[in-house]
Amino acid sequence: MSTEIEEIEDIVSELVEQNGDNTTYLRVRGDVMQVVGIYNDSIVVVDSSLEPKNMDVVLAEVDGEMVIKRFHQGKNGMVTLLPDNPNYESVEITQDSDFQLKGVITRTINTIFASR
């Protein structure tokens, strides 16, 4: 039995899609979004040109802290950032919150084997 493998050159540009200055690559520390495949030490691709839709995974700064969570905007316009890991709390964005949406996470790059 054989496995079909695409040539690396053909998929690298797709994996590390670029949208000019709107694309950022960041290494994640923590496990808040491990359910969607964002693990401690993952690299995420963030596109700051995209407007988030409900349940998109986003990078945001809330009161000076960078967070990765799911975006939810209710009918009343209130934004809540939701974790996928039940060990973490949701963050409700209020008028008093210092909130800045940094972008939508479009891809992750994960290490399969630990360093040897």
Coordinates of N, CA and C in Angstrom, one line a residue:
M1 N 0.9 -1.2 0.0 CA 0.0 0.0 0.0 C 0.9 1.2 0.0
S2 N 0.6 2.2 -0.8 CA 1.4 3.4 -0.9 C 0.5 4.6 -0.5
T3 N 1.2 5.7 -0.1 CA 0.5 6.9 0.3 C 0.9 8.0 -0.8
E4 N -0.1 8.7 -1.3 CA 0.2 9.7 -2.2 C 0.7 11.0 -1.5
I5 N 1.8 11.5 -1.9 CA 2.3 12.7 -1.2 C 2.5 13.8 -2.2
E6 N 2.0 15.0 -1.9 CA 2.2 16.1 -2.8 C 3.6 16.7 -2.6
E7 N 4.1 17.3 -3.7 CA 5.4 17.9 -3.5 C 5.3 19.1 -2.6
I8 N 6.3 19.2 -1.7 CA 6.3 20.3 -0.7 C 6.2 21.6 -1.4
E9 N 6.9 21.9 -2.5 CA 6.8 23.2 -3.1 C 5.4 23.6 -3.5
D10 N 4.6 22.6 -3.8 CA 3.2 22.9 -4.3 C 2.3 23.4 -3.1
I11 N 2.6 23.0 -1.9 CA 1.7 23.4 -0.8 C 2.3 24.4 0.2
V12 N 3.5 24.7 0.1 CA 4.1 25.6 1.1 C 3.4 26.9 1.1
S13 N 3.2 27.5 -0.1 CA 2.5 28.8 -0.1 C 1.1 28.8 0.4
E14 N 0.4 27.6 0.2 CA -0.9 27.5 0.8 C -0.9 27.4 2.3
L15 N 0.1 26.7 2.8 CA 0.2 26.5 4.3 C 0.6 27.8 5.0
V16 N 1.4 28.6 4.4 CA 1.8 29.8 5.0 C 1.3 31.0 4.2
E17 N 0.0 30.9 4.0 CA -0.6 32.0 3.2 C -0.2 33.3 3.6
Q18 N -0.1 34.2 2.7 CA 0.3 35.6 3.1 C -0.7 36.6 2.5
N19 N -1.0 37.5 3.3 CA -1.9 38.6 2.9 C -1.1 39.9 3.2
G20 N 0.1 39.9 2.8 CA 0.9 41.1 2.9 C 1.2 41.5 4.4
D21 N 1.1 42.7 4.7 CA 1.3 43.2 6.1 C 0.2 42.8 7.0
N22 N -0.8 42.2 6.5 CA -2.0 41.7 7.3 C -1.8 40.4 8.0
T23 N -0.7 39.7 7.6 CA -0.4 38.3 8.1 C 0.7 38.3 9.1
T24 N 0.4 37.7 10.3 CA 1.4 37.6 11.3 C 1.5 36.1 11.8
Y25 N 2.7 35.7 12.1 CA 2.9 34.3 12.6 C 3.3 34.4 14.1
L26 N 2.6 33.7 15.0 CA 2.9 33.8 16.4 C 3.0 32.4 17.0
R27 N 3.9 32.2 18.0 CA 4.0 31.0 18.7 C 3.1 31.1 20.0
V28 N 2.3 30.1 20.2 CA 1.4 30.1 21.3 C 2.0 29.4 22.5
R29 N 1.7 30.0 23.7 CA 2.0 29.4 25.0 C 0.7 29.2 25.7
G30 N 0.4 28.0 26.0 CA -0.8 27.7 26.7 C -1.7 26.6 26.0
D31 N -2.8 26.2 26.6 CA -3.6 25.1 26.1 C -5.1 25.5 26.0
V32 N -5.4 26.8 26.0 CA -6.8 27.2 26.0 C -7.6 26.7 24.8
M33 N -6.9 26.5 23.7 CA -7.6 26.2 22.5 C -7.2 24.8 21.9
Q34 N -6.7 23.9 22.7 CA -6.2 22.7 22.2 C -7.3 21.8 21.5
V35 N -8.6 22.0 21.8 CA -9.6 21.3 21.2 C -9.6 21.5 19.7
V36 N -9.3 22.7 19.2 CA -9.2 23.0 17.8 C -7.9 22.8 17.2
G37 N -6.9 22.2 17.9 CA -5.6 21.9 17.4 C -4.6 23.0 17.6
I38 N -4.9 23.9 18.5 CA -3.9 25.0 18.9 C -3.3 24.5 20.2
Y39 N -2.1 24.0 20.2 CA -1.5 23.4 21.4 C -0.4 24.4 21.9
N40 N 0.1 24.1 23.1 CA 1.3 24.8 23.6 C 2.4 24.6 22.6
D41 N 3.0 25.7 22.1 CA 4.1 25.7 21.2 C 3.6 25.7 19.7
S42 N 2.3 25.7 19.5 CA 1.9 25.8 18.1 C 2.2 27.2 17.5
I43 N 2.3 27.2 16.2 CA 2.5 28.5 15.5 C 1.1 28.8 14.9
V44 N 0.6 30.0 15.0 CA -0.7 30.3 14.4 C -0.5 31.4 13.4
V45 N -1.3 31.3 12.3 CA -1.3 32.4 11.3 C -2.5 33.3 11.5
V46 N -2.2 34.5 11.7 CA -3.2 35.5 12.1 C -3.4 36.5 10.9
D47 N -4.6 36.7 10.4 CA -4.9 37.6 9.4 C -5.7 38.8 9.9
S48 N -5.1 39.9 10.0 CA -5.7 41.1 10.6 C -6.7 41.8 9.7
S49 N -6.8 41.4 8.4 CA -7.7 42.0 7.5 C -9.1 41.4 7.5
L50 N -9.2 40.3 8.2 CA -10.5 39.6 8.2 C -11.4 40.1 9.3
E51 N -12.7 40.2 9.0 CA -13.7 40.6 10.1 C -14.1 39.2 10.7
P52 N -14.1 39.1 12.0 CA -14.5 37.8 12.6 C -16.0 37.5 12.4
K53 N -16.3 36.3 12.2 CA -17.7 35.8 12.3 C -17.9 35.0 13.6
N54 N -19.1 34.9 14.0 CA -19.3 34.2 15.2 C -18.7 32.8 15.2
M55 N -18.0 32.5 16.2 CA -17.3 31.2 16.5 C -15.9 31.1 15.7
D56 N -15.5 32.1 15.0 CA -14.1 32.2 14.5 C -13.2 32.2 15.7
V57 N -12.0 31.6 15.5 CA -10.9 31.7 16.5 C -10.1 33.0 16.2
V58 N -10.0 33.8 17.2 CA -9.4 35.1 17.1 C -8.2 35.3 18.1
L59 N -7.4 36.3 17.7 CA -6.3 36.8 18.6 C -6.8 38.2 19.0
A60 N -6.8 38.4 20.3 CA -7.3 39.7 20.8 C -6.4 40.1 22.0
E61 N -6.4 41.4 22.2 CA -5.7 42.0 23.4 C -6.8 42.5 24.3
V62 N -6.9 42.0 25.5 CA -7.9 42.4 26.5 C -7.2 42.9 27.8
D63 N -7.4 44.1 28.1 CA -6.8 44.7 29.3 C -5.3 44.4 29.4
G64 N -4.6 44.5 28.3 CA -3.2 44.3 28.2 C -2.7 42.8 28.1
E65 N -3.6 41.9 28.0 CA -3.3 40.5 27.9 C -3.7 39.9 26.5
M66 N -2.8 39.3 25.8 CA -3.1 38.6 24.6 C -3.8 37.3 24.8
V67 N -4.9 37.1 24.1 CA -5.7 35.9 24.3 C -6.1 35.3 22.9
I68 N -6.2 34.0 22.9 CA -6.8 33.3 21.7 C -8.0 32.6 22.2
K69 N -9.2 33.0 21.6 CA -10.4 32.4 22.0 C -11.4 32.5 20.8
R70 N -12.6 31.9 20.9 CA -13.6 32.0 19.9 C -14.4 33.3 20.1
F71 N -14.7 34.0 19.0 CA -15.4 35.2 19.0 C -16.9 35.0 18.9
H72 N -17.6 35.7 19.7 CA -19.1 35.6 19.7 C -19.6 37.0 19.9
Q73 N -20.4 37.5 19.0 CA -21.1 38.8 19.1 C -22.6 38.5 19.2
G74 N -23.2 38.9 20.3 CA -24.7 38.7 20.4 C -25.5 39.7 19.6
K75 N -26.8 39.4 19.6 CA -27.7 40.3 18.9 C -27.6 41.8 19.4
N76 N -27.3 41.9 20.7 CA -27.2 43.2 21.3 C -25.9 43.9 21.1
G77 N -25.0 43.2 20.3 CA -23.7 43.8 20.0 C -22.6 43.4 20.9
M78 N -22.9 42.8 22.1 CA -21.9 42.5 23.1 C -21.0 41.4 22.6
V79 N -19.7 41.5 22.8 CA -18.7 40.6 22.4 C -18.3 39.7 23.6
T80 N -18.3 38.4 23.4 CA -17.8 37.5 24.4 C -16.7 36.6 23.7
L81 N -15.6 36.4 24.4 CA -14.5 35.6 23.9 C -14.6 34.3 24.6
L82 N -14.8 33.2 23.9 CA -15.1 31.9 24.5 C -13.9 30.9 24.4
P83 N -13.5 30.2 25.4 CA -12.4 29.2 25.3 C -13.0 27.9 24.9
D84 N -12.2 27.1 24.3 CA -12.6 25.7 24.0 C -12.3 24.7 25.1
N85 N -11.3 25.1 25.9 CA -10.9 24.3 27.0 C -11.7 24.7 28.3
P86 N -12.5 23.7 28.8 CA -13.4 24.1 30.0 C -12.6 24.5 31.2
N87 N -11.3 24.4 31.3 CA -10.6 24.9 32.4 C -10.4 26.4 32.4
Y88 N -10.8 27.1 31.4 CA -10.7 28.5 31.2 C -12.0 29.2 31.2
E89 N -12.0 30.5 31.5 CA -13.2 31.3 31.6 C -13.5 32.0 30.3
S90 N -14.7 32.3 30.0 CA -15.1 33.3 29.0 C -14.7 34.7 29.4
V91 N -14.5 35.5 28.4 CA -14.2 36.9 28.7 C -15.3 37.8 28.0
E92 N -16.1 38.5 28.8 CA -17.1 39.4 28.3 C -16.5 40.8 28.1
I93 N -16.6 41.3 26.9 CA -16.0 42.6 26.6 C -17.1 43.7 27.0
T94 N -16.7 44.5 27.9 CA -17.6 45.6 28.4 C -17.1 47.0 27.9
Q95 N -17.8 48.0 28.2 CA -17.4 49.4 27.8 C -16.1 49.7 28.6
D96 N -15.9 49.1 29.7 CA -14.7 49.4 30.5 C -13.5 48.6 30.1
S97 N -13.7 47.6 29.2 CA -12.6 46.7 28.7 C -11.7 47.5 27.8
D98 N -10.4 47.3 27.9 CA -9.5 47.8 26.9 C -9.3 46.6 25.9
F99 N -10.1 46.7 24.8 CA -10.2 45.5 23.9 C -9.7 45.9 22.5
Q100 N -8.8 45.1 21.9 CA -8.4 45.3 20.5 C -8.3 44.0 19.8
L101 N -9.1 43.8 18.8 CA -9.1 42.6 18.0 C -7.9 42.6 17.1
K102 N -7.0 41.6 17.2 CA -5.8 41.6 16.4 C -5.9 40.9 15.1
G103 N -6.9 39.9 15.0 CA -7.1 39.2 13.8 C -7.7 37.9 14.0
V104 N -8.0 37.2 12.8 CA -8.6 35.9 12.8 C -7.5 34.9 12.5
I105 N -7.5 33.8 13.3 CA -6.5 32.8 13.1 C -7.0 31.9 12.0
T106 N -6.2 31.7 11.0 CA -6.6 31.0 9.8 C -5.9 29.6 9.7
R107 N -4.8 29.4 10.3 CA -4.1 28.2 10.3 C -3.2 28.0 11.5
T108 N -2.9 26.7 11.8 CA -1.9 26.4 12.8 C -0.8 25.5 12.2
I109 N 0.3 25.6 12.8 CA 1.4 24.7 12.4 C 1.9 24.1 13.7
N110 N 1.9 22.8 13.8 CA 2.2 22.0 15.0 C 3.4 21.1 14.8
T111 N 4.2 20.9 15.9 CA 5.3 20.0 15.9 C 4.7 18.6 16.2
I112 N 5.2 17.6 15.5 CA 4.7 16.3 15.7 C 5.5 15.6 16.8
F113 N 6.9 15.7 16.7 CA 7.8 15.1 17.7 C 8.4 16.1 18.5
A114 N 8.6 15.8 19.8 CA 9.3 16.7 20.7 C 10.8 16.7 20.3
S115 N 11.5 17.8 20.7 CA 12.9 17.8 20.4 C 13.6 16.6 21.0
R116 N 14.6 16.1 20.3 CA 15.3 14.9 20.8 C 16.7 15.3 21.2

